[in-house]
Short mmCIF file of C-alpha atoms in Angstrom, two decimals:
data_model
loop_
_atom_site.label_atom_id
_atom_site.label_comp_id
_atom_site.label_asym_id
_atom_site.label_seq_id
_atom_site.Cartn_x
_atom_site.Cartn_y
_atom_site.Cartn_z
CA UNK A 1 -4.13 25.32 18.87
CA UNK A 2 -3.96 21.74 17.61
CA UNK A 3 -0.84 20.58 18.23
CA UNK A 4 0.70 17.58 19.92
CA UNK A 5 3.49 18.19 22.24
CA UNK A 6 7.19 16.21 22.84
CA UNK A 7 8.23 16.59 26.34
CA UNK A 8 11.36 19.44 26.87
CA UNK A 9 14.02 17.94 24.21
CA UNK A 10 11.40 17.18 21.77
CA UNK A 11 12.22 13.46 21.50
CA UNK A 12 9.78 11.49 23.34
CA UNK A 13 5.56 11.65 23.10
CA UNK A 14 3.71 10.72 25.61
CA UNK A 15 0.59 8.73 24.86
CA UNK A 16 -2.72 7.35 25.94
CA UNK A 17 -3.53 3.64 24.27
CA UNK A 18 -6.62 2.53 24.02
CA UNK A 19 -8.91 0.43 22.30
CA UNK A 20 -11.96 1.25 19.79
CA UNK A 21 -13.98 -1.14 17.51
CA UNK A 22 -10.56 -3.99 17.65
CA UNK A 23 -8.48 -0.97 16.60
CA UNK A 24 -5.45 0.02 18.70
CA UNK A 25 -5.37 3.76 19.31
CA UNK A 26 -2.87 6.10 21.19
CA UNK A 27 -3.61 9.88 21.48
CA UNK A 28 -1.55 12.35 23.17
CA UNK A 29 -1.58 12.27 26.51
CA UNK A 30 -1.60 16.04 26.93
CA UNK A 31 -4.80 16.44 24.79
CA UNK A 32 -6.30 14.61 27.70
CA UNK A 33 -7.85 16.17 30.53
CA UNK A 34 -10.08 13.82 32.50
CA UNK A 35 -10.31 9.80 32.46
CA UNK A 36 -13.38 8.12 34.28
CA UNK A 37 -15.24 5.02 33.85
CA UNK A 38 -18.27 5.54 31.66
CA UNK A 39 -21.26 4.70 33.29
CA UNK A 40 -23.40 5.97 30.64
CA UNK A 41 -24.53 9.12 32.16
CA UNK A 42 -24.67 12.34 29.61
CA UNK A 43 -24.78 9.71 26.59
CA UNK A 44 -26.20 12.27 23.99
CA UNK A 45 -23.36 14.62 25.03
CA UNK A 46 -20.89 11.78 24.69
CA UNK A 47 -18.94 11.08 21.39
CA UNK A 48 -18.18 6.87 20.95
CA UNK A 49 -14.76 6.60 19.06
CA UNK A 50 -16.03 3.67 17.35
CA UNK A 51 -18.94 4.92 15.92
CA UNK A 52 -17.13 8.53 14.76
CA UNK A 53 -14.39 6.49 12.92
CA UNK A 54 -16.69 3.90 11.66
CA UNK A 55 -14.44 0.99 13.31
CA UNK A 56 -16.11 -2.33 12.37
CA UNK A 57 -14.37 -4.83 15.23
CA UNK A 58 -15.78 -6.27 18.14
CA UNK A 59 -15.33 -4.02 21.53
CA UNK A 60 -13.44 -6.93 23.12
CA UNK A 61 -13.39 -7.04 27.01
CA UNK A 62 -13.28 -4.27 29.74
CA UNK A 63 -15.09 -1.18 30.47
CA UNK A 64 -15.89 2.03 28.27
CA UNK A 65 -13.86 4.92 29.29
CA UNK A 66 -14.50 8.23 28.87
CA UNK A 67 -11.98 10.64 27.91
CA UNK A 68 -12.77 14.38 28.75
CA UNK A 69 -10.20 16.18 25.64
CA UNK A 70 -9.11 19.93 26.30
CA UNK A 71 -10.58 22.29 23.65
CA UNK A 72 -10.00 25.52 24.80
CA UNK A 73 -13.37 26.15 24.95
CA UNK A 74 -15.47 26.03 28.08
CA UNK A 75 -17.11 22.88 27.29
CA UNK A 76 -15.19 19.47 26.70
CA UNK A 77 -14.81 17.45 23.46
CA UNK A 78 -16.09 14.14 25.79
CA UNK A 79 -15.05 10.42 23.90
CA UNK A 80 -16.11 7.21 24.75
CA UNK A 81 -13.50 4.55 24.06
CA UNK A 82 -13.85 0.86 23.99
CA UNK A 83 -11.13 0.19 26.64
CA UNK A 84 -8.34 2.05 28.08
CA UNK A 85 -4.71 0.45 28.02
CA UNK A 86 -2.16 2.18 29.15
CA UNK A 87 0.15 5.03 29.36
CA UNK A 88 3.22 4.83 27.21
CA UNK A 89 5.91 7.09 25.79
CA UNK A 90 7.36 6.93 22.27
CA UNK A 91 10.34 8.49 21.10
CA UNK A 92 9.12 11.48 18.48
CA UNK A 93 11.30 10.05 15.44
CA UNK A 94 9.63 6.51 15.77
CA UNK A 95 6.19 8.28 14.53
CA UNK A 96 5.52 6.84 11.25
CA UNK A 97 3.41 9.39 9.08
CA UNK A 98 0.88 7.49 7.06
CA UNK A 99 1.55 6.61 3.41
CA UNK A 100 0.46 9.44 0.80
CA UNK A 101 -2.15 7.26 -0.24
CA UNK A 102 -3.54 7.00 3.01
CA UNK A 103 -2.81 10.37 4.82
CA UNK A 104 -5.81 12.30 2.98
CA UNK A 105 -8.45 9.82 4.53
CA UNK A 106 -6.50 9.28 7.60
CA UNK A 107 -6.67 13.14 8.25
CA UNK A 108 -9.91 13.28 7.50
CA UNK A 109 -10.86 11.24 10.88
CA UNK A 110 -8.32 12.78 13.00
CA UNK A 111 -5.45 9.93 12.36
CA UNK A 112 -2.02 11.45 11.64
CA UNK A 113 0.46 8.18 12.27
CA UNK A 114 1.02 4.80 13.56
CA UNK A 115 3.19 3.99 16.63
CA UNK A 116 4.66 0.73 18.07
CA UNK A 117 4.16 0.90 21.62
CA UNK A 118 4.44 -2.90 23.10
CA UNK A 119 5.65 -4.13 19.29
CA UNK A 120 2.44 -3.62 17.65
CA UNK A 121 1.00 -0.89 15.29
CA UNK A 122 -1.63 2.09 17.11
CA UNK A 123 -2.98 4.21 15.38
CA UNK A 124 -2.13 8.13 16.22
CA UNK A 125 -5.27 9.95 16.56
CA UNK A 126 -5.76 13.70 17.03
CA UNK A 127 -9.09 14.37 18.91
CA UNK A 128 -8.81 17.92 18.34
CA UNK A 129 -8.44 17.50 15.04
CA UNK A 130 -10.95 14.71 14.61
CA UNK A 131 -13.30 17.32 16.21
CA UNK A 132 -12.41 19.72 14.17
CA UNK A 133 -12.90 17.74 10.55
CA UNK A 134 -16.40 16.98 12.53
CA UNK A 135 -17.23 20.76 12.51
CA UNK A 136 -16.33 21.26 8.72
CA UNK B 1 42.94 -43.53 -52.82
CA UNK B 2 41.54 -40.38 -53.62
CA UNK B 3 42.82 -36.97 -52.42
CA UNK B 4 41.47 -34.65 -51.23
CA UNK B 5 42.40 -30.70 -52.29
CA UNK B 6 43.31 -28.63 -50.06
CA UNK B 7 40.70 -25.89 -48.55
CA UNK B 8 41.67 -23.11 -50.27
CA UNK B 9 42.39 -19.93 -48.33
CA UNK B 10 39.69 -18.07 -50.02
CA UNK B 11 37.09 -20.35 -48.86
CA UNK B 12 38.07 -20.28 -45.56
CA UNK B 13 38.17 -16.36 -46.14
CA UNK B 14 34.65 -16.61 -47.84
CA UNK B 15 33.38 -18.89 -44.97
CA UNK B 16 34.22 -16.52 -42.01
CA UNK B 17 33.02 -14.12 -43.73
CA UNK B 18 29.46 -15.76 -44.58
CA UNK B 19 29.64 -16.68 -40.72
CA UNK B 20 30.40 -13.13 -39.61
CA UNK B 21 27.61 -12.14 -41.41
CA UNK B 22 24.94 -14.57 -40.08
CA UNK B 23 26.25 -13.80 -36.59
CA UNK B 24 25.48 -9.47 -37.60
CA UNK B 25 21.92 -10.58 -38.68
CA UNK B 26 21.70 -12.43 -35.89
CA UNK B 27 22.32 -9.63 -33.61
CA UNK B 28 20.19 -7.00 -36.05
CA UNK B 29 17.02 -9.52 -35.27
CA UNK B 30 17.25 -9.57 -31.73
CA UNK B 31 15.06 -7.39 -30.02
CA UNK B 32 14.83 -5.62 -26.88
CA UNK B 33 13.04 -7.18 -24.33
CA UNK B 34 11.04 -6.60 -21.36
CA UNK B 35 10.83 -7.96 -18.04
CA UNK B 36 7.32 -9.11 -16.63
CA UNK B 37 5.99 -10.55 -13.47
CA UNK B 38 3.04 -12.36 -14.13
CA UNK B 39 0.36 -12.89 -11.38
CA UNK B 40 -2.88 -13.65 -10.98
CA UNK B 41 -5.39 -11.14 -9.41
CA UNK B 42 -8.95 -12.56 -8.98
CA UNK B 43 -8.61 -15.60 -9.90
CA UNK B 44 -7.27 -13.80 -13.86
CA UNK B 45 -3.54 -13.22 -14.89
CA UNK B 46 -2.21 -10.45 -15.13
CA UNK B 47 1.49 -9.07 -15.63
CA UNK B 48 3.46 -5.80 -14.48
CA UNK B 49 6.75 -4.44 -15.64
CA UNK B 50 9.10 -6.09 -13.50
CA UNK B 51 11.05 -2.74 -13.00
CA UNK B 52 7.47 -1.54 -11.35
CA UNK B 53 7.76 -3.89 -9.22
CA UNK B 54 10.37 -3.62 -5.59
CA UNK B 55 9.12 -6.73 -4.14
CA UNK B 56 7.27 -9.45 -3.38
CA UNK B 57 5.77 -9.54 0.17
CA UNK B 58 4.75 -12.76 1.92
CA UNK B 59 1.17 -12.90 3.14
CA UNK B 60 0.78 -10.69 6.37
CA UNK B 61 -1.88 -8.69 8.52
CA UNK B 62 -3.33 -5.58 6.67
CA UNK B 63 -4.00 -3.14 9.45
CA UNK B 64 -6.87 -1.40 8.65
CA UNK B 65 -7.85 2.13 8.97
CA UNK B 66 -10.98 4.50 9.75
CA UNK B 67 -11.72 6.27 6.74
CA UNK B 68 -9.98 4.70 3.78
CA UNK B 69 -12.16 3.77 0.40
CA UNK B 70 -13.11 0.33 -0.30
CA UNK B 71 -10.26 -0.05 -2.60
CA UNK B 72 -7.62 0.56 0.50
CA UNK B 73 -7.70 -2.30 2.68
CA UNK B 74 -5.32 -0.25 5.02
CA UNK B 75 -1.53 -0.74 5.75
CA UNK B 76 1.31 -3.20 5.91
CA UNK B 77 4.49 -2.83 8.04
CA UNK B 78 7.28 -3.72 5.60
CA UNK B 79 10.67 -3.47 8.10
CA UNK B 80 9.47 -1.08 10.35
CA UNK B 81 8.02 1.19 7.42
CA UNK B 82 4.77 1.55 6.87
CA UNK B 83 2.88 1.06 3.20
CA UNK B 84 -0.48 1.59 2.08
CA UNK B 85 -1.92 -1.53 0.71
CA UNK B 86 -4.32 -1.46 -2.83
CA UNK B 87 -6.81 -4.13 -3.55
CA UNK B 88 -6.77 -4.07 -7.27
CA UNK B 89 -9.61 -6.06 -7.68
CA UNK B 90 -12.06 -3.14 -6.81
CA UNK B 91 -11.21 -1.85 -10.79
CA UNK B 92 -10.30 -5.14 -12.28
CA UNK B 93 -13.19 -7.37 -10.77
CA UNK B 94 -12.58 -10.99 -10.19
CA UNK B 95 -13.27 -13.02 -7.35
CA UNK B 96 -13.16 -11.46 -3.72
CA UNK B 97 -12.95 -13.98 -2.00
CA UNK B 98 -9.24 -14.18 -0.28
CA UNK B 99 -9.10 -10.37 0.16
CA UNK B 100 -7.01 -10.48 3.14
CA UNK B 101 -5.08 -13.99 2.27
CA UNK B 102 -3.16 -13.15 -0.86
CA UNK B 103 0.08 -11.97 -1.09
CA UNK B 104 1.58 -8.53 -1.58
CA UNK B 105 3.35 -7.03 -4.56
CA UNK B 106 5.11 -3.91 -3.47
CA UNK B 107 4.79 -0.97 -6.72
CA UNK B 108 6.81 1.84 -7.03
CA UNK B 109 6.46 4.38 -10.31
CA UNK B 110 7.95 7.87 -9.89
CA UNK B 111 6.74 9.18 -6.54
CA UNK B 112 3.85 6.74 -6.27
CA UNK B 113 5.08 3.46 -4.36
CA UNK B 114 2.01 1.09 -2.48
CA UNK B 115 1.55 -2.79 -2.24
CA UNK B 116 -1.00 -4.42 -4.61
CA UNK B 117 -3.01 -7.35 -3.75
CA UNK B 118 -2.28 -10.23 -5.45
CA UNK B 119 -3.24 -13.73 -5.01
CA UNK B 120 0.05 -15.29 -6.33
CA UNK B 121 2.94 -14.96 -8.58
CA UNK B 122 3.21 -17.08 -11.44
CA UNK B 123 6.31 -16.46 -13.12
CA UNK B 124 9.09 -13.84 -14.12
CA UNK B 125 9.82 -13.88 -17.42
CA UNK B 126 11.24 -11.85 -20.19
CA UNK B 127 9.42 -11.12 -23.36
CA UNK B 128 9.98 -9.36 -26.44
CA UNK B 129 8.64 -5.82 -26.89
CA UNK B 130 7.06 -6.42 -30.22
CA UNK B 131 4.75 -9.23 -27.71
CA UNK B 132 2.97 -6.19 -26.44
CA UNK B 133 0.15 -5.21 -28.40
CA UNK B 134 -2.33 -2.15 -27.86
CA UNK B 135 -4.99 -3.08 -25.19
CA UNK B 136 -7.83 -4.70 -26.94
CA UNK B 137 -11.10 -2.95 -26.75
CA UNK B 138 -12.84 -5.59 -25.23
CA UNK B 139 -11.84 -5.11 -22.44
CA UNK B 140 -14.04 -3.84 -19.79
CA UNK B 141 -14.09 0.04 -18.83
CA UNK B 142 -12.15 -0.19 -15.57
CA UNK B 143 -9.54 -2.41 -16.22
CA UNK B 144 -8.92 -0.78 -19.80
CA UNK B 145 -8.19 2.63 -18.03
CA UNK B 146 -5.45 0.38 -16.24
CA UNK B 147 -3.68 -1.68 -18.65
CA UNK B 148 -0.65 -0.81 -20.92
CA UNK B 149 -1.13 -3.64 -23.67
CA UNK B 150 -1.34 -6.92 -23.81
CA UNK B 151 1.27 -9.86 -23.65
CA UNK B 152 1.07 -12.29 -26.54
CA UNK B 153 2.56 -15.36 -24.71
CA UNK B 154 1.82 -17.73 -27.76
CA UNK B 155 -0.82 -20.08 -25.91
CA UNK B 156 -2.68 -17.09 -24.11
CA UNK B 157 -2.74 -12.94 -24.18
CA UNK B 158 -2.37 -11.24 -20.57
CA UNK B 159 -3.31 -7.58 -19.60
CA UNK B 160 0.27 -5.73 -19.10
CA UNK B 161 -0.82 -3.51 -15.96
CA UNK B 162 0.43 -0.16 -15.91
CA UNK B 163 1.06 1.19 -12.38
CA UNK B 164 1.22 4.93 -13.51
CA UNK B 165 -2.24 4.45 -14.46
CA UNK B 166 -3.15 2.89 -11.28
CA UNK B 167 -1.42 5.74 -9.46
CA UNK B 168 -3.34 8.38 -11.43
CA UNK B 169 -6.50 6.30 -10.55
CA UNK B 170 -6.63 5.95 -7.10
CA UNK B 171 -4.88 9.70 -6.75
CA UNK B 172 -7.75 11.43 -8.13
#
């Protein structure tokens, strides 16, 4: 099921941020399963966010990580992001849904909101649901 | 010496009443009038109805976003709220040059509310409804499917955008 999950009292999310192509990302931390340095091995079975969303920005500094995502399939959804940040938790009604505008092309790579963790805008991405739109 | 007569009441009757009259046709000419913002957009002037228009926003970072169309250069955060941002110059042509240095005109028409690029606003004004015409048909294919009329200023005509037919553009 492709959901993202508050904690117990529904308020609070609890996020990955990261970095792909200059873009700031956060994803739910519970989509998550595994987080190890990439060190290139299994690169045709490996996903890079910044090639899947098109980002045109400069990687910037630090180390590709690779993000193992829970499918509920045997086999992982496995994402290569630019640089890992940080763990963070935002409270559920700070989510900002993206303008109409914007939402049908947003959805359409996986991107359902922007957050403010640390003051600046990250954009919410759904790796289930990015993987999903990749099927269709 | 020589006197002078009196003013009669009924000239003083007759000259109120000429007055009252000039002040009616006065008010029977005046016409209703419109509110504009006039901009420029590519380096060309353009107006909107000024009761399209919620705000002017100053120059700020466009955050852009995987996915969007050429004519969405991604979002703004306008006090804590986020807003899509249009580049109207993608239908209207016109230079591209300053495509992420212009300012930001924020639109709202029925449900449909997004900023507008704009390179700068040139005045407010108000102008009578009879100054806008029909669209002329010279004008090229996309920017005709976006204009309401045109503003007869005296020294120069200016395309009256209509943000409805912006909305129903880049809705489709």
């Amino acid at each position: 099921m492709n959901q993202v999950f508050c904690d117990g009292d529904g308020e609070w999310l609890h996020l990955m941020r990261f970095s792909a192509g200059g873009i700031a990302f956060c994803a739910d931390a519970g989509q998550i399963e595994s987080v190890t340095v990439f060190d290139g091995a299994d690169a045709d079975r490996v996903v890079w966010l910044r090639d899947e969303l098109g980002c045109r920005g400069a990687a910037g500094q630090g180390a590709p990580v690779l993000f193992g995502v829970k499918t509920g399939a045997e086999r992982q959804y496995r994402v290569v992001v630019d640089r890992m940040e940080d763990f963070c938790q935002v409270a559920c009604r700070e989510i900002r849904p993206f303008p109409p505008l914007v939402e049908r092309f947003a959805l359409a790579k996986g991107l359902w909101g922007v957050v403010f963790p640390a003051g600046r805008p990250a954009l919410l991405i759904d790796f289930l649901l990015l993987a999903r739109k990749k099927r269709t | 010496m020589e006197l002078t007569d009196p003013t009669l009441k009924s000239e003083l009757l007759l000259s109120e009443l000429k007055r009252h009259d000039r002040s009616n046709n006065i008010v029977d000419v005046e016409e209703r009038r419109t509110k504009v913002v006039l901009v420029t957009v590519g380096g060309n002037s353009y107006a909107f109805y000024g009761d399209e228009i919620r705000e002017i926003l100053p120059a700020c970072e466009i955050s852009w976003v995987p996915g969007l169309p050429d004519f969405l250069p991604g979002l703004v955060i306008v006090r804590g709220e986020v807003e899509s941002v249009i580049d109207i110059r993608h239908f209207l042509g016109g230079d591209q040059a300053a495509a992420q240095t212009g300012l930001i005109a924020l639109a709202v028409s029925g449900d449909f509310r997004s900023g507008i690029l704009i390179d700068s606003v040139e005045d407010v004004v108000d102008v009578p409804q009879s100054s806008i015409k029909p669209p002329l048909s010279t004008l090229s294919g996309a920017a005709r499917d976006l204009v309401a009329g045109e503003i007869d200023l005296g020294e120069t005509v200016i395309p009256l955008l209509d943000i409805g037919k912006l909305a129903a553009r880049v809705t489709l």
